[in-house]
CSV table of C-alpha atoms in Angstrom, one decimal:
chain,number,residue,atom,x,y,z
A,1,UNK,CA,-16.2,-20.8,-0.7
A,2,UNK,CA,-15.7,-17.6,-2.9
A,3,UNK,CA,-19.6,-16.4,-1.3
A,4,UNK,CA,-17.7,-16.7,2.0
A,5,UNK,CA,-14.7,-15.2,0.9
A,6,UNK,CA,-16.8,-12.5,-0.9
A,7,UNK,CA,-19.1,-11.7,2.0
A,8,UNK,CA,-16.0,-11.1,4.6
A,9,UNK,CA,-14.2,-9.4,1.9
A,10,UNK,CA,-17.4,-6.7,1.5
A,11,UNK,CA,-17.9,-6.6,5.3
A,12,UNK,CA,-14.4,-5.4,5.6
A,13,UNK,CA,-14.5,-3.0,2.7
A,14,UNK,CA,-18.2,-1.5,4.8
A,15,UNK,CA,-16.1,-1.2,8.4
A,16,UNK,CA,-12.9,0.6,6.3
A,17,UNK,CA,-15.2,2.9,4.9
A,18,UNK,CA,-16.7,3.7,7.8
A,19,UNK,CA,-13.8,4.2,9.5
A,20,UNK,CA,-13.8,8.6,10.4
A,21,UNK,CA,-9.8,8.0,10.6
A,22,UNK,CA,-9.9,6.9,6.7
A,23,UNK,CA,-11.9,9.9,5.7
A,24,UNK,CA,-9.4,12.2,7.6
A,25,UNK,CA,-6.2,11.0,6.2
A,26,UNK,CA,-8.2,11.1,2.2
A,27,UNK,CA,-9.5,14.5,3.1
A,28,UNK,CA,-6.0,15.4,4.3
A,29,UNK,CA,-4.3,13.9,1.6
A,30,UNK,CA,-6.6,16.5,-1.0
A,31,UNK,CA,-5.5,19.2,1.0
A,32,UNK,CA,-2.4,18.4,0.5
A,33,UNK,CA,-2.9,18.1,-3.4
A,34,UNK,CA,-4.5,21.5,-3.0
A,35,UNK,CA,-1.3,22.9,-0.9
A,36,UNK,CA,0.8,21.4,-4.0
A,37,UNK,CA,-1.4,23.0,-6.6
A,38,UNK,CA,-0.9,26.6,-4.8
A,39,UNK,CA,2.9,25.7,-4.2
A,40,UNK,CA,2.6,25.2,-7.9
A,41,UNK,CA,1.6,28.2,-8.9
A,42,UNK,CA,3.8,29.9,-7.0
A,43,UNK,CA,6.7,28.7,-8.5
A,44,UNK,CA,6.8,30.1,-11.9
A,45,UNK,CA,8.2,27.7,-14.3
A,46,UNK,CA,8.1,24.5,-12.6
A,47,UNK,CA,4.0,24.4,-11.7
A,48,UNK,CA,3.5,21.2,-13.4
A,49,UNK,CA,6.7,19.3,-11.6
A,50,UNK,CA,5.7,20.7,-8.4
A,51,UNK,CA,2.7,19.8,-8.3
A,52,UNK,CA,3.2,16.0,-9.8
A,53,UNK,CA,6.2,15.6,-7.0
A,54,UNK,CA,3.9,17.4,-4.3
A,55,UNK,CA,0.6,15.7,-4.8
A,56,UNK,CA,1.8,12.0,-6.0
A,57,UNK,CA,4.0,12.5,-2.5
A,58,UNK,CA,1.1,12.9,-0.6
A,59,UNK,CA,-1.3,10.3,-2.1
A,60,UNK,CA,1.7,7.6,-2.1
A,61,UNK,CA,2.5,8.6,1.8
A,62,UNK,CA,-1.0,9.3,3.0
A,63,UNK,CA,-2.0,5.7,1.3
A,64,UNK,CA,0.3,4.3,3.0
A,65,UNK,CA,-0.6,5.0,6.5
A,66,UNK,CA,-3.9,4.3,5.6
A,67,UNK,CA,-3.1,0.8,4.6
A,68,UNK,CA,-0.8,0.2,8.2
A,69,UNK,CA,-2.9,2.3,10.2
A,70,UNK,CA,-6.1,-0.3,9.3
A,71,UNK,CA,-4.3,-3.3,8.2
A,72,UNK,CA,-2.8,-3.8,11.4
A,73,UNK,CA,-6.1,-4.0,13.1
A,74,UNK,CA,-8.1,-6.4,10.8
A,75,UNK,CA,-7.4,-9.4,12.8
A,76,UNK,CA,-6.7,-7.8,16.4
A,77,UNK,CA,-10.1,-6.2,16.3
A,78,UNK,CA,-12.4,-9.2,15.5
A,79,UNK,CA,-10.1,-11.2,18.5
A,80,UNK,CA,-10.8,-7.9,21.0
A,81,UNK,CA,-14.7,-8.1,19.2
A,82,UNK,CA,-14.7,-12.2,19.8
A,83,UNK,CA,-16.5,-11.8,16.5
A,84,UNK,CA,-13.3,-14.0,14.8
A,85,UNK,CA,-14.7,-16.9,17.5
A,86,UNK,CA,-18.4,-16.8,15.4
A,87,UNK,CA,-16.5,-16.7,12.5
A,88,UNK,CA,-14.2,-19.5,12.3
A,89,UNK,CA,-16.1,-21.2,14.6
A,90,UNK,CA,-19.8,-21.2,14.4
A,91,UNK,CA,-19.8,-20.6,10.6
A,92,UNK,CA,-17.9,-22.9,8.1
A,93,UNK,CA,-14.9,-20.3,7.5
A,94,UNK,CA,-11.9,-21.3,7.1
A,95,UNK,CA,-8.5,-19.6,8.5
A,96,UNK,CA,-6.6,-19.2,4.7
A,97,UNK,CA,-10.4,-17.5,3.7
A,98,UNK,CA,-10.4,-15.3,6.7
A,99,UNK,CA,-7.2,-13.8,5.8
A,100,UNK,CA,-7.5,-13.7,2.1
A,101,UNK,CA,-11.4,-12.2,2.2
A,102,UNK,CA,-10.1,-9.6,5.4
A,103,UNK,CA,-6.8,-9.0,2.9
A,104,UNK,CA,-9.3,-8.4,-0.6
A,105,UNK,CA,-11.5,-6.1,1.5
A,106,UNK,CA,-8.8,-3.4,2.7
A,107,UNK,CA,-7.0,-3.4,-0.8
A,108,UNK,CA,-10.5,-2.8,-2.4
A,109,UNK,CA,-10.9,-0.2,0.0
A,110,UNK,CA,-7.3,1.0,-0.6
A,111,UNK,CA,-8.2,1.0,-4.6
A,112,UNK,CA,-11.2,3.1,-3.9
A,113,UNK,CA,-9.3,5.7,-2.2
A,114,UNK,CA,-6.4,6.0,-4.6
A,115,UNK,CA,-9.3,6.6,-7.0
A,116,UNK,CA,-10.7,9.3,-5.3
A,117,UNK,CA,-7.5,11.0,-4.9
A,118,UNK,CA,-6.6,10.6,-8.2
A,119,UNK,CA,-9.4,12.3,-9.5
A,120,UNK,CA,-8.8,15.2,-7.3
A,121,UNK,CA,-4.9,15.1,-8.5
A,122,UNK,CA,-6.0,15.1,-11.7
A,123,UNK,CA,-8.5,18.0,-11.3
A,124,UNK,CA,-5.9,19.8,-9.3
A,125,UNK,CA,-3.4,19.2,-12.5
A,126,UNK,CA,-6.2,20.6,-14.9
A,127,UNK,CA,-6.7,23.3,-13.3
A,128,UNK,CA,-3.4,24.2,-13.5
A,129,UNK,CA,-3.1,23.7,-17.2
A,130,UNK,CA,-6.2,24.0,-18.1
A,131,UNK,CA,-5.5,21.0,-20.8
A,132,UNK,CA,-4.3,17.6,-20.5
A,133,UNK,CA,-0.9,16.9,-22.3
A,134,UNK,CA,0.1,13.7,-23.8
A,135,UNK,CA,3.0,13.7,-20.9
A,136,UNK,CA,0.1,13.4,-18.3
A,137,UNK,CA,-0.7,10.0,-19.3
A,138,UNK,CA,2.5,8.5,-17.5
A,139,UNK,CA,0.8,9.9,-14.4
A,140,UNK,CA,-1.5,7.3,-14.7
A,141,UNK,CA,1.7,4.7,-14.3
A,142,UNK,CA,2.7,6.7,-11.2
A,143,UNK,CA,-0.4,6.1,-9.4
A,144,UNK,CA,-0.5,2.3,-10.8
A,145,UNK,CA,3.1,1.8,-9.1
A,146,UNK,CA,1.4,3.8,-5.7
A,147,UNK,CA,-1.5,1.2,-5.7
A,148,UNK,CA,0.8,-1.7,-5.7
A,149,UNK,CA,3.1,-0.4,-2.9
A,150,UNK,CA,-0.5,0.1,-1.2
A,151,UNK,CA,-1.8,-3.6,-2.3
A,152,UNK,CA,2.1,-4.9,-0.9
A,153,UNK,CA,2.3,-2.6,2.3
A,154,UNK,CA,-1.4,-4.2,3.2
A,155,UNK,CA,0.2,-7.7,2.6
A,156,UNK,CA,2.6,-7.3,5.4
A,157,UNK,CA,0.6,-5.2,8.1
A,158,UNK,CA,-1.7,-8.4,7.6
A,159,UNK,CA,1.0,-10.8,8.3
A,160,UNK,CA,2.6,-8.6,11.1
A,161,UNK,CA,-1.1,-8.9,12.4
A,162,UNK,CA,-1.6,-12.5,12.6
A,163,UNK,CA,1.2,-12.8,15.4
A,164,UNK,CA,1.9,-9.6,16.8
A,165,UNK,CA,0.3,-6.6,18.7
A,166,UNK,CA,-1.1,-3.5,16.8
A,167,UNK,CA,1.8,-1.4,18.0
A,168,UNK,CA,4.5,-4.0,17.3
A,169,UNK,CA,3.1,-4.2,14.0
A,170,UNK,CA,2.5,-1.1,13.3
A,171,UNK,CA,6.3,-0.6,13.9
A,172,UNK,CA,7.5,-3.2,12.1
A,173,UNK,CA,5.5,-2.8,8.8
A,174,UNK,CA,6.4,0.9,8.7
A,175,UNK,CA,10.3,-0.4,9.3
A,176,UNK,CA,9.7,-2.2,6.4
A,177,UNK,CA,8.7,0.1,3.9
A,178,UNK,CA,11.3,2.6,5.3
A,179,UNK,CA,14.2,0.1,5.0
A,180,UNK,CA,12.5,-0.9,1.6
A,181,UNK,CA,12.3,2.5,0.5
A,182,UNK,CA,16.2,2.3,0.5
A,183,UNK,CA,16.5,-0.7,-0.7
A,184,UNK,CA,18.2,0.4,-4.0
A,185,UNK,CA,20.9,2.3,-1.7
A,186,UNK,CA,21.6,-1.2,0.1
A,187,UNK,CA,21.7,-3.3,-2.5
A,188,UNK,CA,24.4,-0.9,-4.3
A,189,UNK,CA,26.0,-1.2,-0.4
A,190,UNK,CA,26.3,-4.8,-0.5
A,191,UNK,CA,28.4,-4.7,-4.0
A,192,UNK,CA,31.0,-1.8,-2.4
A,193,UNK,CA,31.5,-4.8,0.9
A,194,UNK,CA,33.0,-7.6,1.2
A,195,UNK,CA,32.7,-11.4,3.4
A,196,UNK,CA,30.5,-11.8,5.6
A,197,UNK,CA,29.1,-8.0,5.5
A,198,UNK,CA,28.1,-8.6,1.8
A,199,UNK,CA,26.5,-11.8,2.1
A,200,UNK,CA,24.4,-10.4,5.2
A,201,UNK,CA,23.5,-6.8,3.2
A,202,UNK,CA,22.9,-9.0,-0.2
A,203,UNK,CA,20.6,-10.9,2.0
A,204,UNK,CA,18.9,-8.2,3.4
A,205,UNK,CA,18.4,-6.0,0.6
A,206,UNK,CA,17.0,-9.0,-1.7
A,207,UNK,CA,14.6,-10.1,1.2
A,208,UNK,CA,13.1,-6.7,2.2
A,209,UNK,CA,10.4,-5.0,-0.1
A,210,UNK,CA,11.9,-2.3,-3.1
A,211,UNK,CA,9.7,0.1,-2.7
A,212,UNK,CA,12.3,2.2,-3.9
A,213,UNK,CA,11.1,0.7,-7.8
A,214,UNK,CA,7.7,1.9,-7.8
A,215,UNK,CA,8.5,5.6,-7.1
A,216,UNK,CA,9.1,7.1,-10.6
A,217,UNK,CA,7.1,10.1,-9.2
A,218,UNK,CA,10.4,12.1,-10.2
A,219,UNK,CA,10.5,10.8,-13.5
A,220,UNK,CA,6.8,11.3,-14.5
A,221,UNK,CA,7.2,14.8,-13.4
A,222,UNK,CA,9.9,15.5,-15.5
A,223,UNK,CA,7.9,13.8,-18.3
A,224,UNK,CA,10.0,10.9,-18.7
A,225,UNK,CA,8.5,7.9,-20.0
A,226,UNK,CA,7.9,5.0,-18.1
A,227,UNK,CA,9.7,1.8,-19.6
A,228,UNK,CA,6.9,-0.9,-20.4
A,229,UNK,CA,9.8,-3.5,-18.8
A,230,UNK,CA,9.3,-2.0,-15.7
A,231,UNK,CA,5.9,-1.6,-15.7
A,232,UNK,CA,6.0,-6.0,-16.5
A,233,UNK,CA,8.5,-6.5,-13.2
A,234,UNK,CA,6.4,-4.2,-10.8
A,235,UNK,CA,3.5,-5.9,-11.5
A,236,UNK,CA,5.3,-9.3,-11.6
A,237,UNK,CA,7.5,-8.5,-8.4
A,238,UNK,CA,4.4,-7.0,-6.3
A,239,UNK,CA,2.0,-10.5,-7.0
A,240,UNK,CA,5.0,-12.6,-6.2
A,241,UNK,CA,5.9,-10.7,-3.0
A,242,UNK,CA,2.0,-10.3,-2.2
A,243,UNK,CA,1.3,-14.0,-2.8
A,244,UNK,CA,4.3,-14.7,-0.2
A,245,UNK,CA,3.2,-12.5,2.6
A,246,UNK,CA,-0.8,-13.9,2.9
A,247,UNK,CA,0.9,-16.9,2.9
A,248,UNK,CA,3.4,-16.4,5.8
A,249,UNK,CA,0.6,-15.3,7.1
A,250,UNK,CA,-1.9,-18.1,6.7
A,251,UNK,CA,0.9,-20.5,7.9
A,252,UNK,CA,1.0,-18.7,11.2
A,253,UNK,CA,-2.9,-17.6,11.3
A,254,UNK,CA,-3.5,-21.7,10.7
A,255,UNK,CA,-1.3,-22.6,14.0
A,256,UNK,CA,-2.8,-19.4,16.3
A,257,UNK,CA,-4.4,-21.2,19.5
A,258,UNK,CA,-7.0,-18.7,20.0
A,259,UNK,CA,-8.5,-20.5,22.8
């Protein structure tokens, strides 16, 4: 089982990679580290926080797309290829390991990528500097927080996937993270209403993602540190909600007639 899982899981890490959209969105997400290094030096004072806010921006955002833009098509592809058919079918794969080898591929990819544009953040912030301070090291949580939003975002392009069109779910997993992106706004919403409204936006903000608790991208530029508690209920929050997605999404994926 886990050579199965291990062998789709690389396969799909080989296709992402190859993919020449990936390398234009991490190329353009450099860039636009570069632009925030030059941005940076332009304004006197503030290089450092313009450049954290700037380039973490960009890495956060362009990951992002990255992780819609591909995890949307990881199931939709290998129906259009009929290659899913040879899959499940001729060899002894089953549905819950399609998804969860096709899900550990793109985050590995995703992890790969952050990586990358990490080190060119990082270089970027050197330069800039031309020393590492102590602050720099909550940086380091910034990007952790951006590699869970990518790892969660993935999650639900995956499910979307497993019953919807591209498009569709292309639209509805970048809904998501927008709504989710506010969900600290709608949760203090839901506390200011009352009846029926306050049940319905108590609901909604509890159900939809918070991406709104992994962006400390403000803070960290400012030098703030990054309370360990937090750190504990991010990682917690984005395994639980993870977990709950792939399985939503094996639940449907299991009762799919692709026939």
């Amino acid at each position: 089982m886990r050579n199965r899982i291990t062998a789709i899981a690389y396969n799909t890490f080989r296709e992402a990679v190859r993919d020449r959209v990936l390398y234009n969105l991490v190329v353009f997400a450099i860039l636009m580290v570069g632009a925030a290094l030059i941005f940076g030096e332009i304004s006197i004072g503030i290089q450092r926080q313009v450049l954290i806010n700037l380039g973490l921006t960009a890495i956060s955002l362009f990951g992002i797309v990255i992780a819609i833009f591909i995890g949307i098509g990881l199931v939709s592809k290998e129906i259009e290829k009929k290659t899913l058919y040879t899959v499940l079918g001729a060899r002894p794969v089953r549905r819950w390991e399609f998804v969860l080898s096709k899900y550990s591929g793109l985050a590995g990819t995703l992890v790969v990528n952050a990586g990358f544009m990490a080190v060119g953040f990082f270089a970027a912030l050197l330069y800039l500097n031309r020393h590492f301070e102590r602050a720099d090291a909550y940086v380091l949580v910034a990007l952790y927080f951006i590699v869970l939003e990518f790892l969660l975002i993935t999650a639900i392009a995956i499910f979307f996937s497993t019953f919807s069109t591209p498009l569709m779910s292309a639209v509805f997993a970048f809904s998501l993270f927008v709504i989710g992106t506010f969900a600290e706004d709608l949760r203090a919403f839901a506390s200011m209403t009352t009846g029926a409204t306050k049940y319905l936006a108590s609901g909604l903000a509890w159900m939809v993602p918070n991406f709104a608790a992994f962006n400390v991208i403000s803070e960290v530029a400012h030098s703030t540190p990054i309370a360990g508690r937090l750190v504990l209920y991010n990682s917690i929050y984005a395994a639980l909600y993870v977990m709950v997605c792939l399985s939503a999404a094996v639940l449907v994926f299991e009762r799919r007639n692709f026939k």
